[in-house]
mmCIF file of C-alpha atoms in Angstrom:
data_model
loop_
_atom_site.group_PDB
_atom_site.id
_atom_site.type_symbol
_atom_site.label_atom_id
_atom_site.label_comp_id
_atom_site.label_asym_id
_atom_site.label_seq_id
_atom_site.Cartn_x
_atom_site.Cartn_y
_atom_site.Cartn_z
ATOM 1 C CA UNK A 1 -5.564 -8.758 -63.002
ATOM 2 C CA UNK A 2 -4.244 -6.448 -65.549
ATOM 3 C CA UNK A 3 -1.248 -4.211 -65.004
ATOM 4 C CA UNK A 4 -2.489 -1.619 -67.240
ATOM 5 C CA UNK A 5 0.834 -0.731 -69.002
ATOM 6 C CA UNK A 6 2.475 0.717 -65.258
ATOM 7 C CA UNK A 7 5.711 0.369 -64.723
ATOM 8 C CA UNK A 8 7.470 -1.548 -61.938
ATOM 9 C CA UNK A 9 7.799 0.943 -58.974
ATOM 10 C CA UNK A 10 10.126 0.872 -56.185
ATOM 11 C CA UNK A 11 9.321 -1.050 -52.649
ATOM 12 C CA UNK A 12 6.789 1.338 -50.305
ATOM 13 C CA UNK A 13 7.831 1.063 -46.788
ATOM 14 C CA UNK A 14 5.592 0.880 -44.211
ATOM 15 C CA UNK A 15 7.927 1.189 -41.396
ATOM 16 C CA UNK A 16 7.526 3.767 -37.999
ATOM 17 C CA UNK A 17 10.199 6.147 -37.407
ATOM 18 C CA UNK A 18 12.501 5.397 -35.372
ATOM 19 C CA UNK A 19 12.306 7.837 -32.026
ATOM 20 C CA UNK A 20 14.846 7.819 -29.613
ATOM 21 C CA UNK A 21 16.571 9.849 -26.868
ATOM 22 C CA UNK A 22 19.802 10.185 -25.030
ATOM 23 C CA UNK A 23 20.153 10.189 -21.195
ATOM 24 C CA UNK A 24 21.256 12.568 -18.930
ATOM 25 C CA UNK A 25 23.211 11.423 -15.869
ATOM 26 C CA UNK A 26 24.074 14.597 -13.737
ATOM 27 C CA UNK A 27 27.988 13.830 -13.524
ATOM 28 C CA UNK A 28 30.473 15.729 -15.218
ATOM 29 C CA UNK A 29 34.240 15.971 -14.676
ATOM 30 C CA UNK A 30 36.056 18.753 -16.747
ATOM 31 C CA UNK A 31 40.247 16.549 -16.112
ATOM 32 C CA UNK A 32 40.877 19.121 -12.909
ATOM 33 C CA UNK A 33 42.107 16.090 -10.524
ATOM 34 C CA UNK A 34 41.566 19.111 -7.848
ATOM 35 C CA UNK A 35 38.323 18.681 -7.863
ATOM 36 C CA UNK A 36 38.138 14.805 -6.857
ATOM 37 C CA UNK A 37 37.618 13.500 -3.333
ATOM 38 C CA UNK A 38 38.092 10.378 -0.908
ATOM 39 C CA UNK A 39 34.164 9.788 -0.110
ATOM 40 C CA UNK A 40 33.622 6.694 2.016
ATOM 41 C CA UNK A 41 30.472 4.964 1.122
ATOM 42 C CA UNK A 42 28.771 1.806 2.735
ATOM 43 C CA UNK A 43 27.730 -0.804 -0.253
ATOM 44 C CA UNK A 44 27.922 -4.709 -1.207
ATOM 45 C CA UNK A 45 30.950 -5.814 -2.513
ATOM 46 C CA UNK A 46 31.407 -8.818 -4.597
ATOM 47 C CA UNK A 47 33.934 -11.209 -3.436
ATOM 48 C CA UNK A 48 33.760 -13.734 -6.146
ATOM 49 C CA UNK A 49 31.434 -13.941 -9.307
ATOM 50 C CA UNK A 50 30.969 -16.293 -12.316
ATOM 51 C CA UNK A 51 29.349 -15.423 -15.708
ATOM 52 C CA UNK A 52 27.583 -18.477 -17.600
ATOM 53 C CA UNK A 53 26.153 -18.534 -21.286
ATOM 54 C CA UNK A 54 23.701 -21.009 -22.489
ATOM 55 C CA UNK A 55 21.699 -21.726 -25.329
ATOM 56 C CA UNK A 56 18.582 -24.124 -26.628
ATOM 57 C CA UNK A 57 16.482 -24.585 -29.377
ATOM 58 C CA UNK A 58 12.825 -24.150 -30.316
ATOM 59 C CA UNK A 59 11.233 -25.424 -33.533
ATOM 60 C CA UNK A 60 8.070 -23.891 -34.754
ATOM 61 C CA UNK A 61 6.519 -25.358 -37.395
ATOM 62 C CA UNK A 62 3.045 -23.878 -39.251
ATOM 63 C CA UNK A 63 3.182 -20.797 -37.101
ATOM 64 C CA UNK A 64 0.656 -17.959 -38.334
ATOM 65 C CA UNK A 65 2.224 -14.775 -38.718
ATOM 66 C CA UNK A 66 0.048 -11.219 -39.284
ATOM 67 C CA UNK A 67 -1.599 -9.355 -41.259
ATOM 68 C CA UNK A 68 -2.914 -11.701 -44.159
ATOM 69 C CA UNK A 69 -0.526 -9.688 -47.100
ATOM 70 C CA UNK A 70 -3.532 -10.148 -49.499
ATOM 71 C CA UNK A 71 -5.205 -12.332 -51.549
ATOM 72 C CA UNK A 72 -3.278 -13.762 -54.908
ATOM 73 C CA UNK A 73 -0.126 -11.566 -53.065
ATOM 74 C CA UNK A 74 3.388 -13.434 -52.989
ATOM 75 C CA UNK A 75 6.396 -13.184 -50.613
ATOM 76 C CA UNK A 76 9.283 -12.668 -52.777
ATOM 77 C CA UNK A 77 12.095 -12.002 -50.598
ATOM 78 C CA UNK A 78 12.482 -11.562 -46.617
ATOM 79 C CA UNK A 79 15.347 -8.820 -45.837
ATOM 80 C CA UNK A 80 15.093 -9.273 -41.886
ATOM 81 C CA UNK A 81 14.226 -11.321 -38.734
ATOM 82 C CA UNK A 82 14.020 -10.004 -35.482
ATOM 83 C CA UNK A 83 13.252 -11.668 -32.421
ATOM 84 C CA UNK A 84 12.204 -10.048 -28.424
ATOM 85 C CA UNK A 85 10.816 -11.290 -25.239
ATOM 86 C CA UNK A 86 7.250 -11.162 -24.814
ATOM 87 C CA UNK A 87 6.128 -8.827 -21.921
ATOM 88 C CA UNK A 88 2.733 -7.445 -20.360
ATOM 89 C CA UNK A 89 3.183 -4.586 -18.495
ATOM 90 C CA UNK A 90 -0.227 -4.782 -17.066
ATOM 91 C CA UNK A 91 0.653 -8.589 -15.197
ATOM 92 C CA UNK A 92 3.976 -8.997 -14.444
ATOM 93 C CA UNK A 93 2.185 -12.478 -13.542
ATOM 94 C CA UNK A 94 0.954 -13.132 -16.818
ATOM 95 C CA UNK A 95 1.865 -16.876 -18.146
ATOM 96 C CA UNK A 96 2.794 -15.416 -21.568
ATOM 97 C CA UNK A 97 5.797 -13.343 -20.075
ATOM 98 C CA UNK A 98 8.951 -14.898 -21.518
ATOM 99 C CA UNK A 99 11.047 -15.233 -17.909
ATOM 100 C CA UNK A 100 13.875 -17.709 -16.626
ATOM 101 C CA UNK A 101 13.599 -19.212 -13.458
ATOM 102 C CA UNK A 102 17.098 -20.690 -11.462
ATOM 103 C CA UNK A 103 17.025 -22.593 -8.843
ATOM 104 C CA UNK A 104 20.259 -23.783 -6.888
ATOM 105 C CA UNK A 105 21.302 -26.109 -4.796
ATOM 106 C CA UNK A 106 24.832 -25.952 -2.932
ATOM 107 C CA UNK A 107 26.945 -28.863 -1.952
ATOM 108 C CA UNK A 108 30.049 -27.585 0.589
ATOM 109 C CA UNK A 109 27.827 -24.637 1.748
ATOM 110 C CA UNK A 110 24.070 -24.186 3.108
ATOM 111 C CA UNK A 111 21.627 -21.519 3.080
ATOM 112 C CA UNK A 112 20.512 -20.042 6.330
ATOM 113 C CA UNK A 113 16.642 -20.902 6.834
ATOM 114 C CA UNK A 114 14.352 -19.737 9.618
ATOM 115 C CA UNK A 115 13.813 -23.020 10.816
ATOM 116 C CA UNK A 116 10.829 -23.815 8.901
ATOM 117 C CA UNK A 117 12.519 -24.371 5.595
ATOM 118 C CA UNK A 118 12.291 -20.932 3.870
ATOM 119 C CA UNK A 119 15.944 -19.426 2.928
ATOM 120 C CA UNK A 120 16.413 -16.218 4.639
ATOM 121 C CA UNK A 121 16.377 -13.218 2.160
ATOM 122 C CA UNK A 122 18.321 -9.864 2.161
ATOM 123 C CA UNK A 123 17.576 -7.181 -0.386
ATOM 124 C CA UNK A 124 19.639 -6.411 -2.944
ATOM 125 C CA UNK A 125 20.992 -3.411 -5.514
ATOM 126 C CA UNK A 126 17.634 -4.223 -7.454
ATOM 127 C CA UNK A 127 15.374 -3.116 -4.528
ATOM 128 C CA UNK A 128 13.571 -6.917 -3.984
ATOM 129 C CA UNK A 129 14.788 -9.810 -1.451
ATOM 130 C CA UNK A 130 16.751 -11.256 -4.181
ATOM 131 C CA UNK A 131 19.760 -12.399 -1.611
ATOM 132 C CA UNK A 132 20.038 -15.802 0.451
ATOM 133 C CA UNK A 133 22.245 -15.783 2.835
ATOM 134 C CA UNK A 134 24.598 -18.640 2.956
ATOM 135 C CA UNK A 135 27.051 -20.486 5.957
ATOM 136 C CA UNK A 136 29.684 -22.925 5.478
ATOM 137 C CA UNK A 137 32.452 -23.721 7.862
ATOM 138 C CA UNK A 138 35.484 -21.564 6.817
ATOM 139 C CA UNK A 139 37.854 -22.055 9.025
ATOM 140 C CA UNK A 140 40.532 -24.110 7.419
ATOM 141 C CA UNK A 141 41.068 -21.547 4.531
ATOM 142 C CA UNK A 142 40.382 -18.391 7.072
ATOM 143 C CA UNK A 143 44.145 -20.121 8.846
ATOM 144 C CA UNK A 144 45.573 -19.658 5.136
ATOM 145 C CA UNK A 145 44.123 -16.275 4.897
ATOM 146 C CA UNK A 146 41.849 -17.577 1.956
ATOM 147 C CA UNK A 147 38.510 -18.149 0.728
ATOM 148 C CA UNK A 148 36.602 -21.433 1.116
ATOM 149 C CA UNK A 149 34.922 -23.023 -2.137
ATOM 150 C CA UNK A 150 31.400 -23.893 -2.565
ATOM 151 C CA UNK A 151 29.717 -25.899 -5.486
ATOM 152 C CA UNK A 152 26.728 -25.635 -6.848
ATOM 153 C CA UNK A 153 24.224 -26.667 -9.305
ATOM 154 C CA UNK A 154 21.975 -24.673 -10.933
ATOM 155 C CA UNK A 155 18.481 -25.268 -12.823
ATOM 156 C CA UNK A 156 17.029 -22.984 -15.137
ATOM 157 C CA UNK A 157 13.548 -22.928 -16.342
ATOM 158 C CA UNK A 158 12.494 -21.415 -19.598
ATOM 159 C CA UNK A 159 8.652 -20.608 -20.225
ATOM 160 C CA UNK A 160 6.643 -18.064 -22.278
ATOM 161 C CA UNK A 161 6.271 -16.315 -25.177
ATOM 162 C CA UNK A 162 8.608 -14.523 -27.900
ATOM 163 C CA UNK A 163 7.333 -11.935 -30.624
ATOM 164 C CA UNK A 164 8.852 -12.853 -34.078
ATOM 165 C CA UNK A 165 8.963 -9.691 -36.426
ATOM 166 C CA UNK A 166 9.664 -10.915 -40.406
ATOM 167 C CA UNK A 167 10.545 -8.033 -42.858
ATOM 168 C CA UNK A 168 9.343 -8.919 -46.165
ATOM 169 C CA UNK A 169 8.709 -8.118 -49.948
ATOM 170 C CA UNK A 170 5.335 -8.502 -50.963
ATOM 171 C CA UNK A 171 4.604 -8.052 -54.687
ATOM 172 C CA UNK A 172 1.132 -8.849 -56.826
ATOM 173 C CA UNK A 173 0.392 -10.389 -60.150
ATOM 174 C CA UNK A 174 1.387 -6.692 -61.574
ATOM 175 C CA UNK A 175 4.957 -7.095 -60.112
ATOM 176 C CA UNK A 176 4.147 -4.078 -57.837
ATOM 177 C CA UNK A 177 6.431 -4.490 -54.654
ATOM 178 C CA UNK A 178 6.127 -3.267 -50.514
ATOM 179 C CA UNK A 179 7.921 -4.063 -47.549
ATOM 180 C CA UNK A 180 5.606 -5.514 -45.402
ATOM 181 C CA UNK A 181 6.193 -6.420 -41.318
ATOM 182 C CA UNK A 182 4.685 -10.022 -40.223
ATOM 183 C CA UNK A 183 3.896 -10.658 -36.503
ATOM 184 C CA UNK A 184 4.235 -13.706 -34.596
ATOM 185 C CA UNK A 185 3.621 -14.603 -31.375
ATOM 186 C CA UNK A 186 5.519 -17.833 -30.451
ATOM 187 C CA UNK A 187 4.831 -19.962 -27.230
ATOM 188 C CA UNK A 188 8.507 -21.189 -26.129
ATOM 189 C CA UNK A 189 6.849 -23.496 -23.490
ATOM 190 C CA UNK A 190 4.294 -23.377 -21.077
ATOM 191 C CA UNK A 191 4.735 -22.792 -17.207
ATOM 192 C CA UNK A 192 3.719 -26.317 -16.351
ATOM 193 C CA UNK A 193 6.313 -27.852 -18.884
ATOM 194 C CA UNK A 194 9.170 -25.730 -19.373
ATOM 195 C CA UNK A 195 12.576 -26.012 -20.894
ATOM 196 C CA UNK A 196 15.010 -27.189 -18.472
ATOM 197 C CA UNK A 197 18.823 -26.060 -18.897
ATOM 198 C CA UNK A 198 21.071 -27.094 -15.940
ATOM 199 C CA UNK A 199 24.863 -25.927 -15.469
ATOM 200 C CA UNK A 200 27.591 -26.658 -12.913
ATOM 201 C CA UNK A 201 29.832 -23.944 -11.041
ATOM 202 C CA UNK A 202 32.011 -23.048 -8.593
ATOM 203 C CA UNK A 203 32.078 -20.004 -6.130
ATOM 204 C CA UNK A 204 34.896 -18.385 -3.043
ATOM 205 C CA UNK A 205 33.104 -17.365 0.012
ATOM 206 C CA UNK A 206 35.509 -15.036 2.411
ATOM 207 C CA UNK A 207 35.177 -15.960 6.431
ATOM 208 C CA UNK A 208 32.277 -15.831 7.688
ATOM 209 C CA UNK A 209 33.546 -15.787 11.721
ATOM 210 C CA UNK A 210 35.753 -12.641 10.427
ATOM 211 C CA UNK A 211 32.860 -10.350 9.827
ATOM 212 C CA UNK A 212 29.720 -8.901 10.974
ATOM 213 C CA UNK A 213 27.676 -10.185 8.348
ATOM 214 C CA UNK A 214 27.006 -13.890 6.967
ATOM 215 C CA UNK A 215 27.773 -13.678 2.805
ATOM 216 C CA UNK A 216 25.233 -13.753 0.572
ATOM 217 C CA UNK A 217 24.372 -15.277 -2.649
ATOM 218 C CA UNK A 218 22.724 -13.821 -5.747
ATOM 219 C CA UNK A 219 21.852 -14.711 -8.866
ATOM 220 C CA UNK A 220 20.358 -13.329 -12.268
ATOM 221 C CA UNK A 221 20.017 -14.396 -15.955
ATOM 222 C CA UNK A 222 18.575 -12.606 -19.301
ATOM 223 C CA UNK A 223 17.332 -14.231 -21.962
ATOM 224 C CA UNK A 224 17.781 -13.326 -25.962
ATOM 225 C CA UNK A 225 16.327 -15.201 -29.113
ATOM 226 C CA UNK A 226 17.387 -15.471 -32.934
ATOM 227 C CA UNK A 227 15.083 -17.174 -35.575
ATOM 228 C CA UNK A 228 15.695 -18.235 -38.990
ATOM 229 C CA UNK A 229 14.041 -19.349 -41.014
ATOM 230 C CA UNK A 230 13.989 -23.690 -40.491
ATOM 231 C CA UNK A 231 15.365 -25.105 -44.110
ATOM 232 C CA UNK A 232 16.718 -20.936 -45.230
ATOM 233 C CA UNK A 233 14.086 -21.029 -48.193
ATOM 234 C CA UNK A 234 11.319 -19.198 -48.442
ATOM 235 C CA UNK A 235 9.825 -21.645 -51.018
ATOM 236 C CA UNK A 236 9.920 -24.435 -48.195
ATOM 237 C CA UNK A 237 9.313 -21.954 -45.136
ATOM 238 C CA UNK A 238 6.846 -19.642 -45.855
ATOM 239 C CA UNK A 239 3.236 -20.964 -46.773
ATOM 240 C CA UNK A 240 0.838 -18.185 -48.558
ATOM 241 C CA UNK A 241 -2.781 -19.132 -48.639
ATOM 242 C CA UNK A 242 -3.633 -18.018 -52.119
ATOM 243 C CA UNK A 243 -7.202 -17.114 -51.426
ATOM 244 C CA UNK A 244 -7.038 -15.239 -48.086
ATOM 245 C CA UNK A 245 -3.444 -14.127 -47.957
ATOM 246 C CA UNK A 246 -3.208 -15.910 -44.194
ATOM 247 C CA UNK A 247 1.013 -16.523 -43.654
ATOM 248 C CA UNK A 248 2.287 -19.253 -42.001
ATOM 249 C CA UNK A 249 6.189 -19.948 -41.288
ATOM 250 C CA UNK A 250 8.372 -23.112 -40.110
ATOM 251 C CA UNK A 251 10.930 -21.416 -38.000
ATOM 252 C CA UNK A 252 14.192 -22.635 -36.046
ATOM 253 C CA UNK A 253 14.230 -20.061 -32.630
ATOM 254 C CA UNK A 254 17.712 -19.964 -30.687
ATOM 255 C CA UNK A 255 17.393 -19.142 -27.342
ATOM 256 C CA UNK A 256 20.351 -17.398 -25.950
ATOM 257 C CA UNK A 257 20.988 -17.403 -22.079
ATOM 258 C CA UNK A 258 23.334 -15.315 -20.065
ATOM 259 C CA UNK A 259 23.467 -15.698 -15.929
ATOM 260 C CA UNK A 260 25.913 -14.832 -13.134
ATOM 261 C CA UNK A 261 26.673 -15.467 -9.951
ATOM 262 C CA UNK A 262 27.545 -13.393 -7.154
ATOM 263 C CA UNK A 263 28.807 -13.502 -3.392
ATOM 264 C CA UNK A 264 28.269 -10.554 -1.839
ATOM 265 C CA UNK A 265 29.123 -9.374 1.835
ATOM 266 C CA UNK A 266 28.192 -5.411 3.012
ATOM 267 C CA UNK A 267 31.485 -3.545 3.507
ATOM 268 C CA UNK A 268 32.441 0.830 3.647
ATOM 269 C CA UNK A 269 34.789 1.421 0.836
ATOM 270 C CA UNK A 270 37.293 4.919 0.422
ATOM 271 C CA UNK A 271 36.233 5.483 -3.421
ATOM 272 C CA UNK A 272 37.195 8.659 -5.594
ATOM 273 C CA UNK A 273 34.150 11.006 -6.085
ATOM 274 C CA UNK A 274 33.741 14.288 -8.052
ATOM 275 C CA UNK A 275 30.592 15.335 -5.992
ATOM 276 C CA UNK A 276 27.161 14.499 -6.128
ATOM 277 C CA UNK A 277 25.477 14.626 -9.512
ATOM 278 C CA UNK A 278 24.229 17.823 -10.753
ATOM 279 C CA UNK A 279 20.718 18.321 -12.991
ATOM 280 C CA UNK A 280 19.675 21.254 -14.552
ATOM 281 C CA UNK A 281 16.173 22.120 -13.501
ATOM 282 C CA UNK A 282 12.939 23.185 -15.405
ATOM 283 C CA UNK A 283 13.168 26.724 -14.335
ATOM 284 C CA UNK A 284 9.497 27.722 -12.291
ATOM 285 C CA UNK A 285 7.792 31.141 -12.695
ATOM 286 C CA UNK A 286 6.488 31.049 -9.289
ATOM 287 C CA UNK A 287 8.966 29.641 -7.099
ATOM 288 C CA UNK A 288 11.982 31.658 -5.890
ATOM 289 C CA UNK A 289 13.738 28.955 -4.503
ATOM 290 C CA UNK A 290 13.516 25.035 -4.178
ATOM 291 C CA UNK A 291 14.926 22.741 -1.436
ATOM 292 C CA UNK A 292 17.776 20.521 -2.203
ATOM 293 C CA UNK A 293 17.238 16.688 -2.512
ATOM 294 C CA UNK A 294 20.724 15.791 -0.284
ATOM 295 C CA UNK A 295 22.403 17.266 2.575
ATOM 296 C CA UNK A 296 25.704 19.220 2.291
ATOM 297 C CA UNK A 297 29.381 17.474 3.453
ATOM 298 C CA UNK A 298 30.513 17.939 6.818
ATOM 299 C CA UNK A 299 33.840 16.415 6.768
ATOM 300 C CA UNK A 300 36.823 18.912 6.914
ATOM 301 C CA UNK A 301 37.165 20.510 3.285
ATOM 302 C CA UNK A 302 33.861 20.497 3.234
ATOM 303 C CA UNK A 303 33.566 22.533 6.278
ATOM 304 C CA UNK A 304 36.548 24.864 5.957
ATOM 305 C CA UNK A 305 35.179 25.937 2.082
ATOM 306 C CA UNK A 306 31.669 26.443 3.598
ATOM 307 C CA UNK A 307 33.216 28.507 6.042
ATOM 308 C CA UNK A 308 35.442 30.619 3.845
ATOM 309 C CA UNK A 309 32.113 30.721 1.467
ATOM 310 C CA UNK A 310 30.401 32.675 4.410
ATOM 311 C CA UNK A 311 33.504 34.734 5.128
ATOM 312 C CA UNK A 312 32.926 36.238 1.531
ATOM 313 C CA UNK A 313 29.443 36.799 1.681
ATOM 314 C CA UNK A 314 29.776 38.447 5.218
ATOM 315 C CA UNK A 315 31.956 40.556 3.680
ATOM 316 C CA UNK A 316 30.601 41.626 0.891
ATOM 317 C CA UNK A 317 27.325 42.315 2.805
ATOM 318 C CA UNK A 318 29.421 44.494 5.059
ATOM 319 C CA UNK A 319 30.938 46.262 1.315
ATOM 320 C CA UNK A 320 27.734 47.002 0.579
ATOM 321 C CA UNK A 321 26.036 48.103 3.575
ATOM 322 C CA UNK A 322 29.423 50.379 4.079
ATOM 323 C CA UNK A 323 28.720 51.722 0.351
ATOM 324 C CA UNK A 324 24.751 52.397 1.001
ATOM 325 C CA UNK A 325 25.933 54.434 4.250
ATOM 326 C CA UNK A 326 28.559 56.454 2.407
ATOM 327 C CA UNK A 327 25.847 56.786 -0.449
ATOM 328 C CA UNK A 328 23.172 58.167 2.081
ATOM 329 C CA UNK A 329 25.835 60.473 3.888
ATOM 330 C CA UNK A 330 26.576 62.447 0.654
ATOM 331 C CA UNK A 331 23.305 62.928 -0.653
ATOM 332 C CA UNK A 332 22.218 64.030 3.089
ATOM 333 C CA UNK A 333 25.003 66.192 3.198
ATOM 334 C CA UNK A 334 24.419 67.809 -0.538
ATOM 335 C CA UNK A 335 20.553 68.136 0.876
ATOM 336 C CA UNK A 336 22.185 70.376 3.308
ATOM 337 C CA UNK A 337 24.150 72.638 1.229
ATOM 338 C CA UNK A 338 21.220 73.003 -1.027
ATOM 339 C CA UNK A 339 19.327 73.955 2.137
ATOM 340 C CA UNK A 340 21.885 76.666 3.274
ATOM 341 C CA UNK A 341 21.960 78.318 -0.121
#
């Protein structure tokens, strides 16, 4: 193919916008230490936590990666290589879904069962049964006015997919150059043979005669990846087919793993609060007035401000009303004179 005297032009990127946004949260607190409250509120607390990190490998060799970049086209340099969890939306069941797995087992502490072997469940900030409550005999430490230890050890299964994103240069036999995004879907491991990581750990349960409510035990991980490319050369790496284009990549895929560890027993706490959170509506052509999503306060402040709130308003109605009458008397009376003249 001929270049027909062009010159060498600079890469094309084929790249979406990037579109993002910024939250809004409602809360706001302008420094006046006036305006900030004791508000008791009745939550889980954590008692004792632990935060684990671990890590494995995947090596992917021959893996197709898409679109084909062309036939007699070359890869001549790869600027990035990004790596995210595969996900379908439409099955949260789906095999491909890249998801971890733990499973514990205790030694020093049990979990409470209903007597036909399934672990009792509470539900948890997330809004699913994600808490098992737990007993263990805590009455030596509860004497020393301490917690009790528990051990544990902890299994993690690894299975699904990951989406492999290469940014490359693709240039032709004219030395005409693009940037060019390859797609790869990589399977990690299958549900029926996953990769097993296992870890050790230790935990402090408070009493559990001292309360009104056995602790619980929670647990969650989230999972990262970063590939590279297996040998760092694209010469030895990256595989063009010369007469259809098709890619093909040997790849080294680290899979990065965080998880922690919570017991958690329902207690009130005293916290500071600057009110409830505050949102400023789409503002309705019909509607006068909309109903508010949470009750007022009724403790004392709350009451006595309400109070002096209606105070005002009683008397400015009474201003007013005093103000129309004095308006109506004059003008009746100036009727009058009018009248007599």
């Amino acid at each position: 193919m001929s270049c027909c005297g062009r010159r060498k032009q600079e890469p094309i990127s084929l790249g979406l916008p990037n579109k993002c946004c910024i939250g809004e949260t409602g809360c706001s607190f302008d420094g006046n230490l006036r305006k900030v409250k004791a508000e008791p509120i009745y939550v889980q607390k954590v008692y004792d936590a632990a935060l684990f990190n671990l890590q494995g490998l995947k090596t992917v060799t021959d893996q197709p990666f898409g679109p084909a970049i062309g036939r007699g086209n070359r890869i001549i340099r790869v600027l990035e290589i990004r790596c995210k969890k595969f996900f379908n939306p439409k099955d949260i069941n789906d095999p491909a879904n890249l998801v971890v797995k733990p499973k514990t087992l205790l030694s020093g502490a049990q979990f409470v069962e209903d007597g036909c072997g399934n672990p009792i469940r509470a539900v948890g900030p997330d809004g699913f049964k994600s808490e098992k409550l737990i007993f263990a005999d805590t009455q030596d430490c509860d004497e020393k006015c301490k917690g009790t230890p528990i051990f544990g050890t902890q299994t993690l299964k690894v299975s699904g997919n990951v989406v492999v994103e290469l940014d490359v240069v693709v240039s032709d036999d004219c030395d005409k150059e693009c940037e060019v995004t390859l797609v790869g879907n990589i399977n990690i491991a299958c549900p029926s043979e996953p990769l097993v990581l296992t870890n050790f750990f230790e935990l402090c349960i408070p009493s559990v005669f001292d309360s009104a409510f056995l602790p619980r035990f929670t647990e969650f991980c989230n999972i990262d990846c970063e590939p590279r490319l297996a040998t760092n050369s694209i010469l030895r790496d990256i595989s063009v087919n010369p007469s259809t284009g098709s890619v093909r990549v040997n790849l080294i895929i680290a899979l990065c793993i965080t998880c922690e560890k919570k017991i958690i027993v329902p207690v009130q706490l005293c916290v500071l609060s600057t009110g409830f959170p505050q949102l400023e509506p789409e503002v309705s052509t019909i509607c006068n007035e909309f109903p508010t999503l949470f009750p007022n306060q009724i403790d004392k402040d709350s009451v006595r401000e309400c109070k002096k709130e209606k105070e005002r308003e009683e008397r400015e109605e009474r201003k007013h009303r005093h103000h129309n009458d004095h308006d109506d008397f004059c003008c009746g009376q100036s009727d009058d004179l009018q009248a007599d003249d």
